[in-house]
Amino acid sequence: MKSYLAECMLTAEQRSIIVRGVQEGKNEHQNIKSLLRKFTTNTYDPRLQYDCVNTHVEELVLSNPHTQMRVLKKKAGFHPYIVIQDTIRNIFILVAKLPKNKYIYNPSGYRGDFASSNFDRLLEMGASKEDLLGDLTYQTSMALGIENQPFGIIVSYDRDSDIIFEGALKPDQEDWIYKEDITDSIIAHTVDVVPVNVYKSSDIEPKLKVPNTDSEIVIKLKSNATL
């Protein structure tokens, strides 16, 4: 894999957090569903799973602030969704259910936002047009710098199976720039992950200057004093 693309992908800990959130959300959905009766029209089920997954992903992201990720709440029409932002690398992550037996999503406005500048970002990072675009016709934008060219990632999960993918869409949303199975990406030994220290004020012991005793105080007299 090209180095410029690897630099835009999720880190091992970011993958672990998001995959855990998806799995925990799907587990809670099953637990809640088992307590409910069978309904004639089962319209709540897919929305309930979606809500459970988003909630668990958000909670895990917020409980790991050292990863420098934050959660943004968005809405496309009447469809609410969350976006995870890697604030250091200017990367945005959407967690979404991939329709059953589908390789890729149908093009949409809000998913297009996650793909619109992906080529521009990679070109800014050193990708050649021949290597990245091939025979594809694509109108590049003015060079704005990496900090102004976000990269969009979609983490896709299946409603029924355990499989979870990480990928980035091409700007036309017709294919993936890359797509990888990250189902088994949970870090088992979190002791190997070195977090940034986050101190509370109560954890910091104040260093006060020790006052001098009377015996330590030296009085300097003027040597030319007159009576």
PDB file of N, CA, C and O in Angstrom, residues 23-78:
ATOM      1  N   GLN A  23     -19.539  -3.354  17.727  1.00  0.00           N
ATOM      2  CA  GLN A  23     -19.876  -4.665  18.296  1.00  0.00           C
ATOM      3  C   GLN A  23     -20.714  -4.531  19.559  1.00  0.00           C
ATOM      4  O   GLN A  23     -21.708  -5.258  19.740  1.00  0.00           O
ATOM      5  N   GLU A  24     -20.359  -3.604  20.438  1.00  0.00           N
ATOM      6  CA  GLU A  24     -21.129  -3.412  21.669  1.00  0.00           C
ATOM      7  C   GLU A  24     -22.529  -2.890  21.355  1.00  0.00           C
ATOM      8  O   GLU A  24     -23.510  -3.275  22.004  1.00  0.00           O
ATOM      9  N   GLY A  25     -22.637  -2.005  20.364  1.00  0.00           N
ATOM     10  CA  GLY A  25     -23.949  -1.494  19.974  1.00  0.00           C
ATOM     11  C   GLY A  25     -24.842  -2.582  19.418  1.00  0.00           C
ATOM     12  O   GLY A  25     -26.037  -2.666  19.738  1.00  0.00           O
ATOM     13  N   LYS A  26     -24.284  -3.465  18.590  1.00  0.00           N
ATOM     14  CA  LYS A  26     -25.070  -4.565  18.029  1.00  0.00           C
ATOM     15  C   LYS A  26     -25.480  -5.556  19.117  1.00  0.00           C
ATOM     16  O   LYS A  26     -26.584  -6.111  19.078  1.00  0.00           O
ATOM     17  N   ASN A  27     -24.601  -5.756  20.101  1.00  0.00           N
ATOM     18  CA  ASN A  27     -24.947  -6.651  21.211  1.00  0.00           C
ATOM     19  C   ASN A  27     -26.085  -6.074  22.052  1.00  0.00           C
ATOM     20  O   ASN A  27     -27.007  -6.796  22.456  1.00  0.00           O
ATOM     21  N   GLU A  28     -26.022  -4.766  22.332  1.00  0.00           N
ATOM     22  CA  GLU A  28     -27.110  -4.157  23.107  1.00  0.00           C
ATOM     23  C   GLU A  28     -28.422  -4.211  22.329  1.00  0.00           C
ATOM     24  O   GLU A  28     -29.488  -4.449  22.904  1.00  0.00           O
ATOM     25  N   HIS A  29     -28.350  -4.014  21.023  1.00  0.00           N
ATOM     26  CA  HIS A  29     -29.556  -4.110  20.192  1.00  0.00           C
ATOM     27  C   HIS A  29     -30.195  -5.482  20.327  1.00  0.00           C
ATOM     28  O   HIS A  29     -31.424  -5.602  20.471  1.00  0.00           O
ATOM     29  N   GLN A  30     -29.384  -6.536  20.306  1.00  0.00           N
ATOM     30  CA  GLN A  30     -29.923  -7.888  20.444  1.00  0.00           C
ATOM     31  C   GLN A  30     -30.537  -8.104  21.822  1.00  0.00           C
ATOM     32  O   GLN A  30     -31.575  -8.765  21.962  1.00  0.00           O
ATOM     33  N   ASN A  31     -29.893  -7.550  22.858  1.00  0.00           N
ATOM     34  CA  ASN A  31     -30.431  -7.700  24.216  1.00  0.00           C
ATOM     35  C   ASN A  31     -31.781  -7.003  24.366  1.00  0.00           C
ATOM     36  O   ASN A  31     -32.714  -7.543  24.974  1.00  0.00           O
ATOM     37  N   ILE A  32     -31.884  -5.806  23.818  1.00  0.00           N
ATOM     38  CA  ILE A  32     -33.160  -5.072  23.883  1.00  0.00           C
ATOM     39  C   ILE A  32     -34.226  -5.787  23.067  1.00  0.00           C
ATOM     40  O   ILE A  32     -35.373  -5.946  23.503  1.00  0.00           O
ATOM     41  N   LYS A  33     -33.847  -6.247  21.889  1.00  0.00           N
ATOM     42  CA  LYS A  33     -34.788  -6.922  21.002  1.00  0.00           C
ATOM     43  C   LYS A  33     -35.358  -8.187  21.634  1.00  0.00           C
ATOM     44  O   LYS A  33     -36.542  -8.518  21.436  1.00  0.00           O
ATOM     45  N   SER A  34     -34.519  -8.886  22.414  1.00  0.00           N
ATOM     46  CA  SER A  34     -34.984 -10.131  23.043  1.00  0.00           C
ATOM     47  C   SER A  34     -36.048  -9.876  24.107  1.00  0.00           C
ATOM     48  O   SER A  34     -36.779 -10.799  24.489  1.00  0.00           O
ATOM     49  N   LEU A  35     -36.146  -8.647  24.597  1.00  0.00           N
ATOM     50  CA  LEU A  35     -37.129  -8.319  25.633  1.00  0.00           C
ATOM     51  C   LEU A  35     -38.465  -7.861  25.046  1.00  0.00           C
ATOM     52  O   LEU A  35     -39.445  -7.718  25.782  1.00  0.00           O
ATOM     53  N   LEU A  36     -38.477  -7.604  23.737  1.00  0.00           N
ATOM     54  CA  LEU A  36     -39.684  -7.084  23.102  1.00  0.00           C
ATOM     55  C   LEU A  36     -40.494  -8.207  22.457  1.00  0.00           C
ATOM     56  O   LEU A  36     -39.952  -9.234  22.064  1.00  0.00           O
ATOM     57  N   ARG A  37     -41.760  -7.988  22.354  1.00  0.00           N
ATOM     58  CA  ARG A  37     -42.624  -8.954  21.687  1.00  0.00           C
ATOM     59  C   ARG A  37     -42.471  -8.848  20.179  1.00  0.00           C
ATOM     60  O   ARG A  37     -41.870  -7.907  19.659  1.00  0.00           O
ATOM     61  N   LYS A  38     -42.984  -9.818  19.449  1.00  0.00           N
ATOM     62  CA  LYS A  38     -42.960  -9.787  17.997  1.00  0.00           C
ATOM     63  C   LYS A  38     -44.055  -8.860  17.490  1.00  0.00           C
ATOM     64  O   LYS A  38     -45.224  -8.991  17.882  1.00  0.00           O
ATOM     65  N   PHE A  39     -43.671  -7.900  16.649  1.00  0.00           N
ATOM     66  CA  PHE A  39     -44.641  -6.954  16.108  1.00  0.00           C
ATOM     67  C   PHE A  39     -44.976  -7.311  14.666  1.00  0.00           C
ATOM     68  O   PHE A  39     -44.148  -7.865  13.926  1.00  0.00           O
ATOM     69  N   THR A  40     -46.190  -6.962  14.268  1.00  0.00           N
ATOM     70  CA  THR A  40     -46.629  -7.245  12.895  1.00  0.00           C
ATOM     71  C   THR A  40     -45.781  -6.477  11.895  1.00  0.00           C
ATOM     72  O   THR A  40     -45.343  -7.016  10.880  1.00  0.00           O
ATOM     73  N   THR A  41     -45.566  -5.201  12.152  1.00  0.00           N
ATOM     74  CA  THR A  41     -44.690  -4.379  11.297  1.00  0.00           C
ATOM     75  C   THR A  41     -43.437  -4.033  12.103  1.00  0.00           C
ATOM     76  O   THR A  41     -43.496  -3.268  13.063  1.00  0.00           O
ATOM     77  N   ASN A  42     -42.333  -4.589  11.695  1.00  0.00           N
ATOM     78  CA  ASN A  42     -41.108  -4.496  12.480  1.00  0.00           C
ATOM     79  C   ASN A  42     -40.218  -3.360  11.968  1.00  0.00           C
ATOM     80  O   ASN A  42     -39.062  -3.553  11.617  1.00  0.00           O
ATOM     81  N   THR A  43     -40.749  -2.142  11.942  1.00  0.00           N
ATOM     82  CA  THR A  43     -40.001  -1.032  11.356  1.00  0.00           C
ATOM     83  C   THR A  43     -38.966  -0.452  12.324  1.00  0.00           C
ATOM     84  O   THR A  43     -38.053   0.255  11.889  1.00  0.00           O
ATOM     85  N   TYR A  44     -39.096  -0.707  13.606  1.00  0.00           N
ATOM     86  CA  TYR A  44     -38.192  -0.116  14.583  1.00  0.00           C
ATOM     87  C   TYR A  44     -36.811  -0.771  14.562  1.00  0.00           C
ATOM     88  O   TYR A  44     -35.805  -0.150  14.927  1.00  0.00           O
ATOM     89  N   ASP A  45     -36.724  -2.038  14.134  1.00  0.00           N
ATOM     90  CA  ASP A  45     -35.530  -2.853  14.339  1.00  0.00           C
ATOM     91  C   ASP A  45     -34.259  -2.265  13.706  1.00  0.00           C
ATOM     92  O   ASP A  45     -33.248  -2.086  14.397  1.00  0.00           O
ATOM     93  N   PRO A  46     -34.252  -1.953  12.408  1.00  0.00           N
ATOM     94  CA  PRO A  46     -33.012  -1.416  11.830  1.00  0.00           C
ATOM     95  C   PRO A  46     -32.623  -0.070  12.422  1.00  0.00           C
ATOM     96  O   PRO A  46     -31.438   0.220  12.595  1.00  0.00           O
ATOM     97  N   ARG A  47     -33.597   0.765  12.753  1.00  0.00           N
ATOM     98  CA  ARG A  47     -33.292   2.065  13.353  1.00  0.00           C
ATOM     99  C   ARG A  47     -32.743   1.896  14.763  1.00  0.00           C
ATOM    100  O   ARG A  47     -31.850   2.643  15.175  1.00  0.00           O
ATOM    101  N   LEU A  48     -33.265   0.913  15.505  1.00  0.00           N
ATOM    102  CA  LEU A  48     -32.784   0.678  16.861  1.00  0.00           C
ATOM    103  C   LEU A  48     -31.330   0.216  16.843  1.00  0.00           C
ATOM    104  O   LEU A  48     -30.514   0.675  17.660  1.00  0.00           O
ATOM    105  N   GLN A  49     -30.986  -0.679  15.925  1.00  0.00           N
ATOM    106  CA  GLN A  49     -29.593  -1.127  15.827  1.00  0.00           C
ATOM    107  C   GLN A  49     -28.678   0.046  15.488  1.00  0.00           C
ATOM    108  O   GLN A  49     -27.600   0.196  16.078  1.00  0.00           O
ATOM    109  N   TYR A  50     -29.092   0.881  14.562  1.00  0.00           N
ATOM    110  CA  TYR A  50     -28.319   2.057  14.152  1.00  0.00           C
ATOM    111  C   TYR A  50     -28.091   2.990  15.348  1.00  0.00           C
ATOM    112  O   TYR A  50     -26.980   3.477  15.572  1.00  0.00           O
ATOM    113  N   ASP A  51     -29.152   3.226  16.137  1.00  0.00           N
ATOM    114  CA  ASP A  51     -29.035   4.105  17.305  1.00  0.00           C
ATOM    115  C   ASP A  51     -28.107   3.515  18.357  1.00  0.00           C
ATOM    116  O   ASP A  51     -27.307   4.235  18.975  1.00  0.00           O
ATOM    117  N   CYS A  52     -28.188   2.215  18.584  1.00  0.00           N
ATOM    118  CA  CYS A  52     -27.320   1.557  19.567  1.00  0.00           C
ATOM    119  C   CYS A  52     -25.857   1.641  19.143  1.00  0.00           C
ATOM    120  O   CYS A  52     -24.982   1.941  19.968  1.00  0.00           O
ATOM    121  N   VAL A  53     -25.581   1.390  17.871  1.00  0.00           N
ATOM    122  CA  VAL A  53     -24.205   1.433  17.378  1.00  0.00           C
ATOM    123  C   VAL A  53     -23.640   2.846  17.518  1.00  0.00           C
ATOM    124  O   VAL A  53     -22.530   3.038  18.037  1.00  0.00           O
ATOM    125  N   ASN A  54     -24.385   3.847  17.067  1.00  0.00           N
ATOM    126  CA  ASN A  54     -23.900   5.230  17.153  1.00  0.00           C
ATOM    127  C   ASN A  54     -23.629   5.638  18.593  1.00  0.00           C
ATOM    128  O   ASN A  54     -22.644   6.326  18.881  1.00  0.00           O
ATOM    129  N   THR A  55     -24.502   5.228  19.507  1.00  0.00           N
ATOM    130  CA  THR A  55     -24.346   5.594  20.909  1.00  0.00           C
ATOM    131  C   THR A  55     -23.079   4.997  21.499  1.00  0.00           C
ATOM    132  O   THR A  55     -22.306   5.686  22.183  1.00  0.00           O
ATOM    133  N   HIS A  56     -22.836   3.717  21.247  1.00  0.00           N
ATOM    134  CA  HIS A  56     -21.648   3.063  21.805  1.00  0.00           C
ATOM    135  C   HIS A  56     -20.362   3.599  21.175  1.00  0.00           C
ATOM    136  O   HIS A  56     -19.352   3.772  21.875  1.00  0.00           O
ATOM    137  N   VAL A  57     -20.388   3.870  19.878  1.00  0.00           N
ATOM    138  CA  VAL A  57     -19.204   4.449  19.232  1.00  0.00           C
ATOM    139  C   VAL A  57     -18.905   5.821  19.832  1.00  0.00           C
ATOM    140  O   VAL A  57     -17.751   6.128  20.170  1.00  0.00           O
ATOM    141  N   GLU A  58     -19.926   6.638  19.985  1.00  0.00           N
ATOM    142  CA  GLU A  58     -19.722   7.980  20.552  1.00  0.00           C
ATOM    143  C   GLU A  58     -19.154   7.896  21.969  1.00  0.00           C
ATOM    144  O   GLU A  58     -18.201   8.611  22.309  1.00  0.00           O
ATOM    145  N   GLU A  59     -19.712   7.033  22.797  1.00  0.00           N
ATOM    146  CA  GLU A  59     -19.255   6.916  24.185  1.00  0.00           C
ATOM    147  C   GLU A  59     -17.793   6.487  24.263  1.00  0.00           C
ATOM    148  O   GLU A  59     -17.024   6.999  25.086  1.00  0.00           O
ATOM    149  N   LEU A  60     -17.392   5.544  23.416  1.00  0.00           N
ATOM    150  CA  LEU A  60     -16.006   5.073  23.450  1.00  0.00           C
ATOM    151  C   LEU A  60     -15.041   6.133  22.934  1.00  0.00           C
ATOM    152  O   LEU A  60     -13.929   6.282  23.454  1.00  0.00           O
ATOM    153  N   VAL A  61     -15.451   6.880  21.917  1.00  0.00           N
ATOM    154  CA  VAL A  61     -14.595   7.958  21.418  1.00  0.00           C
ATOM    155  C   VAL A  61     -14.406   9.023  22.491  1.00  0.00           C
ATOM    156  O   VAL A  61     -13.282   9.468  22.757  1.00  0.00           O
ATOM    157  N   LEU A  62     -15.495   9.426  23.138  1.00  0.00           N
ATOM    158  CA  LEU A  62     -15.415  10.478  24.152  1.00  0.00           C
ATOM    159  C   LEU A  62     -14.658  10.025  25.396  1.00  0.00           C
ATOM    160  O   LEU A  62     -14.074  10.854  26.102  1.00  0.00           O
ATOM    161  N   SER A  63     -14.642   8.734  25.662  1.00  0.00           N
ATOM    162  CA  SER A  63     -13.932   8.231  26.841  1.00  0.00           C
ATOM    163  C   SER A  63     -12.445   7.995  26.568  1.00  0.00           C
ATOM    164  O   SER A  63     -11.715   7.574  27.460  1.00  0.00           O
ATOM    165  N   ASN A  64     -12.009   8.280  25.352  1.00  0.00           N
ATOM    166  CA  ASN A  64     -10.585   8.150  24.998  1.00  0.00           C
ATOM    167  C   ASN A  64     -10.090   9.452  24.360  1.00  0.00           C
ATOM    168  O   ASN A  64      -9.713   9.475  23.170  1.00  0.00           O
ATOM    169  N   PRO A  65     -10.084  10.542  25.121  1.00  0.00           N
ATOM    170  CA  PRO A  65      -9.726  11.843  24.537  1.00  0.00           C
ATOM    171  C   PRO A  65      -8.292  11.928  24.048  1.00  0.00           C
ATOM    172  O   PRO A  65      -7.976  12.786  23.228  1.00  0.00           O
ATOM    173  N   HIS A  66      -7.416  11.047  24.541  1.00  0.00           N
ATOM    174  CA  HIS A  66      -6.019  11.098  24.110  1.00  0.00           C
ATOM    175  C   HIS A  66      -5.846  10.734  22.638  1.00  0.00           C
ATOM    176  O   HIS A  66      -4.798  11.005  22.047  1.00  0.00           O
ATOM    177  N   THR A  67      -6.885  10.135  22.018  1.00  0.00           N
ATOM    178  CA  THR A  67      -6.798   9.806  20.596  1.00  0.00           C
ATOM    179  C   THR A  67      -7.029  11.034  19.713  1.00  0.00           C
ATOM    180  O   THR A  67      -6.905  10.935  18.494  1.00  0.00           O
ATOM    181  N   GLN A  68      -7.356  12.172  20.324  1.00  0.00           N
ATOM    182  CA  GLN A  68      -7.572  13.430  19.598  1.00  0.00           C
ATOM    183  C   GLN A  68      -8.735  13.335  18.612  1.00  0.00           C
ATOM    184  O   GLN A  68      -8.712  13.953  17.546  1.00  0.00           O
ATOM    185  N   MET A  69      -9.769  12.539  18.977  1.00  0.00           N
ATOM    186  CA  MET A  69     -10.964  12.448  18.153  1.00  0.00           C
ATOM    187  C   MET A  69     -12.125  13.128  18.873  1.00  0.00           C
ATOM    188  O   MET A  69     -12.191  13.123  20.098  1.00  0.00           O
ATOM    189  N   ARG A  70     -13.028  13.692  18.115  1.00  0.00           N
ATOM    190  CA  ARG A  70     -14.247  14.263  18.674  1.00  0.00           C
ATOM    191  C   ARG A  70     -15.432  13.816  17.830  1.00  0.00           C
ATOM    192  O   ARG A  70     -15.268  13.356  16.695  1.00  0.00           O
ATOM    193  N   VAL A  71     -16.633  13.956  18.383  1.00  0.00           N
ATOM    194  CA  VAL A  71     -17.849  13.507  17.712  1.00  0.00           C
ATOM    195  C   VAL A  71     -18.703  14.711  17.333  1.00  0.00           C
ATOM    196  O   VAL A  71     -18.971  15.578  18.174  1.00  0.00           O
ATOM    197  N   LEU A  72     -19.110  14.765  16.078  1.00  0.00           N
ATOM    198  CA  LEU A  72     -19.988  15.824  15.578  1.00  0.00           C
ATOM    199  C   LEU A  72     -21.336  15.195  15.237  1.00  0.00           C
ATOM    200  O   LEU A  72     -21.394  14.145  14.592  1.00  0.00           O
ATOM    201  N   LYS A  73     -22.423  15.834  15.660  1.00  0.00           N
ATOM    202  CA  LYS A  73     -23.764  15.343  15.360  1.00  0.00           C
ATOM    203  C   LYS A  73     -24.329  16.111  14.167  1.00  0.00           C
ATOM    204  O   LYS A  73     -24.393  17.329  14.181  1.00  0.00           O
ATOM    205  N   LYS A  74     -24.728  15.371  13.126  1.00  0.00           N
ATOM    206  CA  LYS A  74     -25.192  15.958  11.871  1.00  0.00           C
ATOM    207  C   LYS A  74     -26.586  15.433  11.529  1.00  0.00           C
ATOM    208  O   LYS A  74     -27.084  14.480  12.129  1.00  0.00           O
ATOM    209  N   LYS A  75     -27.171  16.036  10.497  1.00  0.00           N
ATOM    210  CA  LYS A  75     -28.471  15.566  10.018  1.00  0.00           C
ATOM    211  C   LYS A  75     -28.547  15.800   8.515  1.00  0.00           C
ATOM    212  O   LYS A  75     -28.225  16.884   8.022  1.00  0.00           O
ATOM    213  N   ALA A  76     -28.953  14.774   7.762  1.00  0.00           N
ATOM    214  CA  ALA A  76     -29.198  14.869   6.331  1.00  0.00           C
ATOM    215  C   ALA A  76     -30.695  14.692   6.118  1.00  0.00           C
ATOM    216  O   ALA A  76     -31.207  13.580   6.212  1.00  0.00           O
ATOM    217  N   GLY A  77     -31.397  15.789   5.861  1.00  0.00           N
ATOM    218  CA  GLY A  77     -32.854  15.732   5.826  1.00  0.00           C
ATOM    219  C   GLY A  77     -33.377  15.364   7.200  1.00  0.00           C
ATOM    220  O   GLY A  77     -33.130  16.064   8.182  1.00  0.00           O
ATOM    221  N   PHE A  78     -34.112  14.249   7.283  1.00  0.00           N
ATOM    222  CA  PHE A  78     -34.611  13.751   8.571  1.00  0.00           C
ATOM    223  C   PHE A  78     -33.715  12.646   9.136  1.00  0.00           C
ATOM    224  O   PHE A  78     -34.085  11.995  10.108  1.00  0.00           O
TER     225      PHE A  78
END
